[in-house]
PDB file of C-alpha atoms in Angstrom:
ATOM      1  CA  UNK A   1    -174.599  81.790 111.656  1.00 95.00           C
ATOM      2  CA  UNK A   2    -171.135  81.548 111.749  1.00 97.00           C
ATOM      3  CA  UNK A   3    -168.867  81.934 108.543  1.00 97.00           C
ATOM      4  CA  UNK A   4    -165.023  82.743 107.188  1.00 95.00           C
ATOM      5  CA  UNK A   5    -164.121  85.611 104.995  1.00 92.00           C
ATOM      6  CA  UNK A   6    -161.898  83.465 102.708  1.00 94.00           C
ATOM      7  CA  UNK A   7    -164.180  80.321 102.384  1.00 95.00           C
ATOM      8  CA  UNK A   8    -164.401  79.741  98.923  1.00 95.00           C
ATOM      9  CA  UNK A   9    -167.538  77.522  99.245  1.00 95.00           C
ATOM     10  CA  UNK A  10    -169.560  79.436 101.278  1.00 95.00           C
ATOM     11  CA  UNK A  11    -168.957  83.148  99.830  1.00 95.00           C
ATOM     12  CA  UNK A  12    -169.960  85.982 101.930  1.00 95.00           C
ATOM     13  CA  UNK A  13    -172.380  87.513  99.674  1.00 96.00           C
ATOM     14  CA  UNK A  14    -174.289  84.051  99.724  1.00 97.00           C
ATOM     15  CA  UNK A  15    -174.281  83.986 103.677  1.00 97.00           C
ATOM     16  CA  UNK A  16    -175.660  87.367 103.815  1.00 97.00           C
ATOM     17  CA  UNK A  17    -178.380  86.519 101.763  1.00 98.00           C
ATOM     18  CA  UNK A  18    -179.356  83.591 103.595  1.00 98.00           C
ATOM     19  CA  UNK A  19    -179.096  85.816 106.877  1.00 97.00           C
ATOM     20  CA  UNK A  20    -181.645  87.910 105.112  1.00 97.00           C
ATOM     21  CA  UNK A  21    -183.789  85.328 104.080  1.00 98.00           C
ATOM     22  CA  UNK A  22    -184.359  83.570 106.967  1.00 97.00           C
ATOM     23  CA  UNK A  23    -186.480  84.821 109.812  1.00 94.00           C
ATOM     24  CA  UNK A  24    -184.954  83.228 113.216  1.00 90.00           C
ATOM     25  CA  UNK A  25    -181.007  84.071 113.137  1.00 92.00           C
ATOM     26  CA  UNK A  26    -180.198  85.281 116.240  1.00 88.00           C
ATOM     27  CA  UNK A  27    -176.301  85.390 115.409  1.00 93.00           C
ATOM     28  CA  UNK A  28    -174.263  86.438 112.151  1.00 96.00           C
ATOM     29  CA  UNK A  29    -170.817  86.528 113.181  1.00 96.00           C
ATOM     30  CA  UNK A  30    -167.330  86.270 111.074  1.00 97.00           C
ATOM     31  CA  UNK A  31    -164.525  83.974 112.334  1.00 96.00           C
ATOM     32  CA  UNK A  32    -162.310  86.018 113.334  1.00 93.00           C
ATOM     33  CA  UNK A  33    -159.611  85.140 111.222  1.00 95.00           C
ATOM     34  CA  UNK A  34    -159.560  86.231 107.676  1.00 94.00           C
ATOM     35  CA  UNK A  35    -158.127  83.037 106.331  1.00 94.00           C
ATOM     36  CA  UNK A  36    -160.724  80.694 107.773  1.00 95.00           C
ATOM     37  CA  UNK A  37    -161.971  78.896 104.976  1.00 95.00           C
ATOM     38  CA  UNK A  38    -164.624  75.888 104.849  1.00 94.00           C
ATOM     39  CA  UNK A  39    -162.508  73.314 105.843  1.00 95.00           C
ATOM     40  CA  UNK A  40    -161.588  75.226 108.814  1.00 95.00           C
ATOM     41  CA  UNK A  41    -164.376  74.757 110.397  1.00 93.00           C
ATOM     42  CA  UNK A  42    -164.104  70.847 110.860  1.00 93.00           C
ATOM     43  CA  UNK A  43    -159.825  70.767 110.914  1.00 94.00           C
ATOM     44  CA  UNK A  44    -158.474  74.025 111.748  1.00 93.00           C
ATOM     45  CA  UNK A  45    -155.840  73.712 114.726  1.00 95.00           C
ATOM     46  CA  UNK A  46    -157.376  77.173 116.424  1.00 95.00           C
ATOM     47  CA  UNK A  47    -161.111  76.066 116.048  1.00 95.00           C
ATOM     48  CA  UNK A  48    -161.781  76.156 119.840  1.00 96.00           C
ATOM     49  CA  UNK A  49    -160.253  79.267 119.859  1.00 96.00           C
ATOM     50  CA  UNK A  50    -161.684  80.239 116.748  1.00 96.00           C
ATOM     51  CA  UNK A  51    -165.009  79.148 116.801  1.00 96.00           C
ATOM     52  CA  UNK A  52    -166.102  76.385 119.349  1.00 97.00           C
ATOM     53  CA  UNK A  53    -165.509  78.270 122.365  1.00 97.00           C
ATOM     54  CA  UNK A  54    -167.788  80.898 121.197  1.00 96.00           C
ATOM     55  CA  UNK A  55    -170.561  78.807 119.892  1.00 96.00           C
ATOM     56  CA  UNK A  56    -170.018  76.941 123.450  1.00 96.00           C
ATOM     57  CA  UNK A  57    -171.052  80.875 124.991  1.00 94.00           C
ATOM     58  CA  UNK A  58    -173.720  81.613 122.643  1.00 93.00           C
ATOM     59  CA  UNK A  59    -175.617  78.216 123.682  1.00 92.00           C
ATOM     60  CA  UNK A  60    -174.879  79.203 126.758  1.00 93.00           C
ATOM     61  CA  UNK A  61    -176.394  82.161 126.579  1.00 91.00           C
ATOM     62  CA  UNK A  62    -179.389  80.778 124.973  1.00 88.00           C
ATOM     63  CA  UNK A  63    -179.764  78.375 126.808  1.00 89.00           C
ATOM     64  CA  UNK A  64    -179.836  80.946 130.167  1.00 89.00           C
ATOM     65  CA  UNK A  65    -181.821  83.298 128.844  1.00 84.00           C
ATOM     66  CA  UNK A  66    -179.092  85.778 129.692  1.00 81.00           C
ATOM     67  CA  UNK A  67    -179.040  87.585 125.946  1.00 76.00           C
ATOM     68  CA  UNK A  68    -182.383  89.260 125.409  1.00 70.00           C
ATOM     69  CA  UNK A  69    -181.514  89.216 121.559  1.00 72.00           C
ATOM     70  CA  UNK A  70    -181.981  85.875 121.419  1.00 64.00           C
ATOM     71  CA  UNK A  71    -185.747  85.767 122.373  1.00 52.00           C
TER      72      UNK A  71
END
C-alpha cells in the first residue's frame, strides 16, 4: 500500500487501519514527499520518481522471489 501524507481523501489514520485490517499487505510505504496528495498519484509530474519506479521494483521483487517478506 502506497499513500501521501497530505492526501486529503485518503487520511493516514484511515490507511493504517486498513493496513491493519487486512491480512496480505506485504508493503505500507509513504510517498516520499509530504505534499503528495490523491491526485498525485494519477498527475503528479515526479510520479515515476515518486512512486512508479518503486512499485516497478517491488513487482519486481515479487515477482523474483528476491524479498523473503513478500512470501
Amino acid at each position: 500500500m502506497f499513500y501521501g501524507d497530505n492526501d486529503p481523501i485518503t487520511l493516514k489514520s484511515n490507511v493504517l487501519q486498513l493496513y491493519k485490517q487486512l491480512p496480505n499487505v506485504i508493503l505500507l510505504e509513504e510517498i516520499p514527499y509530504r505534499l503528495f496528495t490523491h491526485m498525485d498519484f494519477l498527475w503528479s509530474i515526479d510520479g515515476k520518481a515518486l512512486l512508479y519506479d518503486r512499485v516497478i521494483e517491488v513487482m519486481q521483487e515479487f515477482e523474483s522471489g528476491s524479498n523473503t517478506s513478500f512470501r
